[in-house]
Structures are given as C-alpha cells and as structure tokens.
mmCIF file of C-alpha atoms and ligand atoms in Angstrom:
data_model
loop_
_atom_site.group_PDB
_atom_site.id
_atom_site.type_symbol
_atom_site.label_atom_id
_atom_site.label_comp_id
_atom_site.label_asym_id
_atom_site.label_seq_id
_atom_site.Cartn_x
_atom_site.Cartn_y
_atom_site.Cartn_z
ATOM 1 C CA MET A 1 -0.001 0.000 0.000
ATOM 2 C CA GLN A 2 2.764 2.444 0.870
ATOM 3 C CA THR A 3 4.178 2.614 -2.643
ATOM 4 C CA LEU A 4 0.684 3.390 -3.937
ATOM 5 C CA ILE A 5 0.265 6.175 -1.368
ATOM 6 C CA ASP A 6 3.651 7.612 -2.252
ATOM 7 C CA HIS A 7 2.716 7.673 -5.934
ATOM 8 C CA ALA A 8 -0.659 9.284 -5.213
ATOM 9 C CA ARG A 9 1.046 12.017 -3.186
ATOM 10 C CA THR A 10 3.092 13.075 -6.178
ATOM 11 C CA TYR A 11 0.537 12.403 -8.917
ATOM 12 C CA GLY A 12 -0.958 15.877 -9.104
ATOM 13 C CA GLN A 13 2.276 17.819 -9.209
ATOM 14 C CA ARG A 14 1.292 19.572 -12.449
ATOM 15 C CA PRO A 15 -2.339 20.559 -11.888
ATOM 16 C CA GLU A 16 -2.406 22.523 -15.132
ATOM 17 C CA GLU A 17 -2.401 19.174 -16.968
ATOM 18 C CA PHE A 18 -5.763 18.354 -15.375
ATOM 19 C CA ALA A 19 -7.464 21.741 -15.557
ATOM 20 C CA ASP A 20 -9.488 21.032 -18.702
ATOM 21 C CA LEU A 21 -11.117 18.035 -17.017
ATOM 22 C CA ALA A 22 -13.100 20.444 -14.832
ATOM 23 C CA LYS A 23 -15.177 21.318 -17.918
ATOM 24 C CA GLY A 24 -16.702 17.842 -18.020
ATOM 25 C CA GLN A 25 -16.213 14.488 -19.667
ATOM 26 C CA SER A 26 -17.016 13.231 -23.136
ATOM 27 C CA PRO A 27 -15.586 9.706 -23.325
ATOM 28 C CA GLU A 28 -16.198 7.899 -26.613
ATOM 29 C CA VAL A 29 -16.068 4.442 -25.080
ATOM 30 C CA LEU A 30 -17.727 2.490 -22.304
ATOM 31 C CA PHE A 31 -15.233 -0.170 -21.260
ATOM 32 C CA ILE A 32 -16.753 -3.078 -19.344
ATOM 33 C CA THR A 33 -14.318 -5.463 -17.750
ATOM 34 C CA CYS A 34 -13.626 -7.607 -14.706
ATOM 35 C CA ALA A 35 -12.517 -6.213 -11.350
ATOM 36 C CA ASP A 36 -9.332 -8.303 -11.674
ATOM 37 C CA SER A 37 -6.253 -6.259 -10.764
ATOM 38 C CA ARG A 38 -4.295 -7.641 -13.713
ATOM 39 C CA VAL A 39 -6.598 -5.922 -16.177
ATOM 40 C CA VAL A 40 -5.768 -2.211 -16.416
ATOM 41 C CA PRO A 41 -7.856 -0.635 -19.195
ATOM 42 C CA ALA A 42 -5.890 2.616 -19.344
ATOM 43 C CA LEU A 43 -2.627 0.719 -19.770
ATOM 44 C CA ILE A 44 -4.060 -1.658 -22.379
ATOM 45 C CA THR A 45 -5.577 1.148 -24.458
ATOM 46 C CA GLY A 46 -3.287 4.033 -23.619
ATOM 47 C CA ALA A 47 -6.346 6.042 -22.568
ATOM 48 C CA ARG A 48 -5.872 9.384 -20.842
ATOM 49 C CA PRO A 49 -8.218 10.752 -18.159
ATOM 50 C CA GLY A 50 -11.603 11.458 -19.743
ATOM 51 C CA GLN A 51 -11.328 8.900 -22.557
ATOM 52 C CA LEU A 52 -12.746 5.714 -21.006
ATOM 53 C CA PHE A 53 -15.952 5.390 -19.013
ATOM 54 C CA GLU A 54 -15.502 2.184 -17.041
ATOM 55 C CA LEU A 55 -17.764 -0.455 -15.579
ATOM 56 C CA ARG A 56 -15.992 -3.135 -13.599
ATOM 57 C CA THR A 57 -17.797 -6.093 -12.130
ATOM 58 C CA ALA A 58 -16.786 -9.514 -10.865
ATOM 59 C CA GLY A 59 -16.448 -11.473 -14.112
ATOM 60 C CA ASN A 60 -17.359 -8.493 -16.363
ATOM 61 C CA ILE A 61 -20.971 -9.561 -16.089
ATOM 62 C CA VAL A 62 -23.728 -7.474 -17.626
ATOM 63 C CA PRO A 63 -26.875 -8.461 -15.747
ATOM 64 C CA PRO A 64 -30.015 -9.087 -17.792
ATOM 65 C CA TYR A 65 -32.026 -5.916 -18.250
ATOM 66 C CA ALA A 66 -34.875 -5.698 -15.765
ATOM 67 C CA PHE A 67 -36.366 -2.249 -15.277
ATOM 68 C CA GLU A 68 -38.189 -3.309 -12.113
ATOM 69 C CA HIS A 69 -34.884 -4.193 -10.434
ATOM 70 C CA PRO A 70 -32.439 -1.286 -10.882
ATOM 71 C CA THR A 71 -28.785 -2.267 -10.686
ATOM 72 C CA SER A 72 -25.580 -0.291 -10.524
ATOM 73 C CA GLU A 73 -24.533 -1.928 -13.789
ATOM 74 C CA ALA A 74 -27.687 -0.844 -15.609
ATOM 75 C CA ALA A 75 -27.351 2.682 -14.216
ATOM 76 C CA THR A 76 -23.762 2.962 -15.421
ATOM 77 C CA ILE A 77 -24.633 1.627 -18.873
ATOM 78 C CA GLU A 78 -27.647 3.910 -19.207
ATOM 79 C CA TYR A 79 -25.637 6.976 -18.185
ATOM 80 C CA ALA A 80 -22.858 6.137 -20.625
ATOM 81 C CA VAL A 81 -25.232 5.705 -23.541
ATOM 82 C CA GLU A 82 -27.899 8.315 -22.876
ATOM 83 C CA VAL A 83 -26.012 11.122 -21.149
ATOM 84 C CA LEU A 84 -22.443 10.743 -22.351
ATOM 85 C CA GLY A 85 -23.447 9.397 -25.747
ATOM 86 C CA VAL A 86 -20.624 6.883 -26.026
ATOM 87 C CA LYS A 87 -20.213 5.550 -29.550
ATOM 88 C CA ASP A 88 -18.581 2.239 -28.654
ATOM 89 C CA ILE A 89 -18.956 -0.326 -25.887
ATOM 90 C CA VAL A 90 -16.178 -2.831 -25.247
ATOM 91 C CA VAL A 91 -16.781 -5.928 -23.141
ATOM 92 C CA CYS A 92 -13.324 -7.213 -22.254
ATOM 93 C CA GLY A 93 -12.938 -10.618 -20.661
ATOM 94 C CA HIS A 94 -9.564 -11.920 -19.603
ATOM 95 C CA SER A 95 -7.568 -15.101 -19.286
ATOM 96 C CA HIS A 96 -7.350 -16.847 -15.904
ATOM 97 C CA CYS A 97 -10.611 -15.153 -14.827
ATOM 98 C CA GLY A 98 -11.483 -16.388 -11.338
ATOM 99 C CA ALA A 99 -15.200 -15.697 -11.722
ATOM 100 C CA VAL A 100 -15.602 -17.461 -15.055
ATOM 101 C CA GLY A 101 -13.372 -20.312 -13.881
ATOM 102 C CA ALA A 102 -15.491 -20.777 -10.759
ATOM 103 C CA VAL A 103 -18.658 -20.962 -12.850
ATOM 104 C CA VAL A 104 -17.374 -23.551 -15.315
ATOM 105 C CA ARG A 105 -15.652 -25.657 -12.669
ATOM 106 C CA GLY A 106 -18.620 -25.426 -10.331
ATOM 107 C CA ASP A 107 -16.381 -24.301 -7.467
ATOM 108 C CA GLY A 108 -17.895 -24.296 -4.003
ATOM 109 C CA LEU A 109 -18.126 -20.634 -3.034
ATOM 110 C CA ASN A 110 -19.739 -20.831 0.389
ATOM 111 C CA ALA A 111 -16.879 -18.873 1.930
ATOM 112 C CA VAL A 112 -17.795 -15.938 -0.336
ATOM 113 C CA PRO A 113 -21.597 -15.996 -0.384
ATOM 114 C CA ALA A 114 -21.970 -12.643 -2.135
ATOM 115 C CA VAL A 115 -19.797 -13.874 -4.992
ATOM 116 C CA ARG A 116 -21.645 -17.193 -5.058
ATOM 117 C CA ASP A 117 -25.037 -15.506 -5.218
ATOM 118 C CA TRP A 118 -23.929 -12.878 -7.781
ATOM 119 C CA LEU A 119 -22.608 -15.551 -10.132
ATOM 120 C CA ALA A 120 -25.648 -17.756 -9.595
ATOM 121 C CA HIS A 121 -27.946 -14.815 -10.308
ATOM 122 C CA ALA A 122 -26.114 -13.206 -13.210
ATOM 123 C CA ALA A 123 -23.779 -15.664 -14.931
ATOM 124 C CA ASP A 124 -24.923 -18.241 -17.462
ATOM 125 C CA GLU A 125 -22.504 -21.152 -17.579
ATOM 126 C CA PRO A 126 -20.380 -20.658 -20.705
ATOM 127 C CA LYS A 127 -19.355 -23.564 -22.915
ATOM 128 C CA CYS A 128 -15.944 -24.911 -21.943
ATOM 129 C CA SER A 129 -14.589 -28.101 -23.470
ATOM 130 C CA ASP A 130 -11.250 -28.107 -21.597
ATOM 131 C CA LEU A 131 -11.622 -27.647 -17.853
ATOM 132 C CA ALA A 132 -7.904 -28.294 -17.415
ATOM 133 C CA ASP A 133 -6.983 -25.133 -19.363
ATOM 134 C CA PRO A 134 -5.876 -22.619 -16.698
ATOM 135 C CA THR A 135 -6.617 -19.682 -19.006
ATOM 136 C CA VAL A 136 -10.284 -20.754 -19.398
ATOM 137 C CA ALA A 137 -9.985 -18.951 -22.753
ATOM 138 C CA GLU A 138 -12.864 -20.713 -24.486
ATOM 139 C CA ALA A 139 -15.208 -20.134 -21.554
ATOM 140 C CA VAL A 140 -14.230 -16.473 -21.171
ATOM 141 C CA GLN A 141 -14.698 -15.812 -24.870
ATOM 142 C CA ASN A 142 -18.130 -17.435 -24.869
ATOM 143 C CA HIS A 143 -18.923 -15.514 -21.720
ATOM 144 C CA VAL A 144 -18.005 -12.217 -23.439
ATOM 145 C CA LEU A 145 -20.415 -13.003 -26.282
ATOM 146 C CA THR A 146 -23.188 -13.650 -23.756
ATOM 147 C CA GLN A 147 -22.592 -10.233 -22.206
ATOM 148 C CA LEU A 148 -22.791 -8.587 -25.648
ATOM 149 C CA LEU A 149 -26.150 -10.272 -26.205
ATOM 150 C CA ARG A 150 -27.318 -9.049 -22.827
ATOM 151 C CA LEU A 151 -26.354 -5.502 -23.718
ATOM 152 C CA ARG A 152 -28.707 -5.808 -26.665
ATOM 153 C CA SER A 153 -31.535 -6.552 -24.221
ATOM 154 C CA TYR A 154 -31.178 -2.971 -22.956
ATOM 155 C CA PRO A 155 -33.769 -1.131 -25.064
ATOM 156 C CA ARG A 156 -31.776 2.083 -25.414
ATOM 157 C CA ILE A 157 -28.764 0.167 -26.639
ATOM 158 C CA GLU A 158 -30.693 -1.815 -29.221
ATOM 159 C CA LYS A 159 -32.279 1.413 -30.445
ATOM 160 C CA ARG A 160 -28.888 3.037 -30.965
ATOM 161 C CA LEU A 161 -27.471 -0.049 -32.629
ATOM 162 C CA GLN A 162 -30.343 -0.031 -35.087
ATOM 163 C CA ALA A 163 -29.676 3.649 -35.795
ATOM 164 C CA ASP A 164 -25.952 2.992 -36.366
ATOM 165 C CA GLN A 165 -25.081 5.267 -33.471
ATOM 166 C CA LEU A 166 -23.348 2.611 -31.385
ATOM 167 C CA ARG A 167 -20.976 -0.301 -31.929
ATOM 168 C CA LEU A 168 -20.337 -3.278 -29.631
ATOM 169 C CA HIS A 169 -16.952 -4.967 -29.329
ATOM 170 C CA GLY A 170 -15.987 -8.247 -27.655
ATOM 171 C CA TRP A 171 -12.375 -8.405 -26.469
ATOM 172 C CA TYR A 172 -10.320 -11.083 -24.782
ATOM 173 C CA TYR A 173 -7.193 -9.988 -22.916
ATOM 174 C CA GLU A 174 -4.370 -12.351 -21.988
ATOM 175 C CA VAL A 175 -3.023 -11.325 -18.592
ATOM 176 C CA HIS A 176 0.080 -13.479 -19.097
ATOM 177 C CA THR A 177 1.092 -12.005 -22.492
ATOM 178 C CA GLY A 178 -0.638 -8.628 -22.785
ATOM 179 C CA ALA A 179 -2.223 -9.710 -26.098
ATOM 180 C CA VAL A 180 -5.706 -8.487 -26.985
ATOM 181 C CA LEU A 181 -8.010 -10.485 -29.244
ATOM 182 C CA GLU A 182 -11.270 -9.224 -30.728
ATOM 183 C CA HIS A 183 -14.347 -11.187 -31.730
ATOM 184 C CA ARG A 184 -14.769 -11.017 -35.508
ATOM 185 C CA ALA A 185 -18.289 -11.427 -36.813
ATOM 186 C CA GLU A 186 -17.051 -12.735 -40.185
ATOM 187 C CA THR A 187 -15.301 -15.748 -38.683
ATOM 188 C CA ASP A 188 -17.103 -15.900 -35.324
ATOM 189 C CA ARG A 189 -13.686 -16.233 -33.720
ATOM 190 C CA PHE A 190 -11.484 -14.161 -31.460
ATOM 191 C CA GLU A 191 -8.532 -12.914 -33.466
ATOM 192 C CA ALA A 192 -5.713 -10.405 -32.997
ATOM 193 C CA LEU A 193 -6.902 -6.815 -32.926
HETATM 194 ZN ZN1 ZN B 1 -11.989 -11.873 -13.982
#
C-alpha cells in the first residue's frame, strides 16, 4: 500500500495538466471489464483521463435488463449511452478469470456468499470443453459473447445499434502475455486486434 500512497502524493504535481477536465467528460467508449487487478484498461488502451468510461464487475458480467430491479450496472450503462453518448462499448474478458473459472468448474463458493449468489444470479454457464486449461480462454470468450447479447436486451442500446449510433466490441485480454483479441463477426472467432 505504501508505494501506492507515495505515488498518489506526487501524482498531481502539475495541476495545469488536469485543468481542462473540470469542464466535463465526453468519453467515446464504455469499457466493461472484470474487477481483476491484472486488467488495467488505461494501460491496455493508452487512454488518458476522460477517454474511457468504465464499468468493472466480478467477471465483467452485464446483468439481464430488468427495469423493475435497478442495478448499478444498468445505471452505469444507461448513463454512458444516454447522457455521455458513447459511440462504442467494449466488453473485455480476460484469461485466468477467477469468476468465469469458478462458474465452469462449479467451485464451491460458500466462503464468499456474495460472490456465489452474484454468479448464480447473473452468470450463465459458458461452454468450456477443456476444464484443465488454466486460461479458461474458451469459456471467457463465450462468456463475453453472452454479455454482448445481454447488452442488446437494454432497449436504449438496441435502439442506438439499429440507428448505427453505437458499436459493440468483444475483447479477450491475456493477462500473461498482454495480447488483446477481438471477436470477428465474419469468422465468429477471437482474433488479434
Ligand atoms: Zn476476472
């Protein structure tokens, strides 16, 4: 913790570099990814403050849209699309994801009941033909596609997609190599960006 505090103490040494951010934000992208500490969207994309609007959840899960049950995730997505007018939404899963791995392996999660109940409530079990693969790549990639479909269940998103005002992107990030793959509609595979 101390090294992080030391860095934070010196971070704002040139306040003039931040001054324009007081005028507001107009990020072009909503970046949805896992809470995993190995995934750092600003490092992966080179984004500067103001460029990425982020939603981080355990397992980069987008819960099914249900207007009668407001969620933090739905609120963040709605704000990004309706107020900020983002033009692109990236759902970025990652290798070695603990949440996706727990779902496909059927791990007992009684020691972490909130995680257990969140995954049971919000995560469909993705297809995974090799449970011995520590990266759980196949499962994570299928899981990303499920989240993209769920985004389309949000009426305001579907409306903007139909109007060509929004694009959805499925990414898979390898924490052990730094490589980023993107789902390509033409081949229905994840390939290098
Ligand atoms: Zn994860």
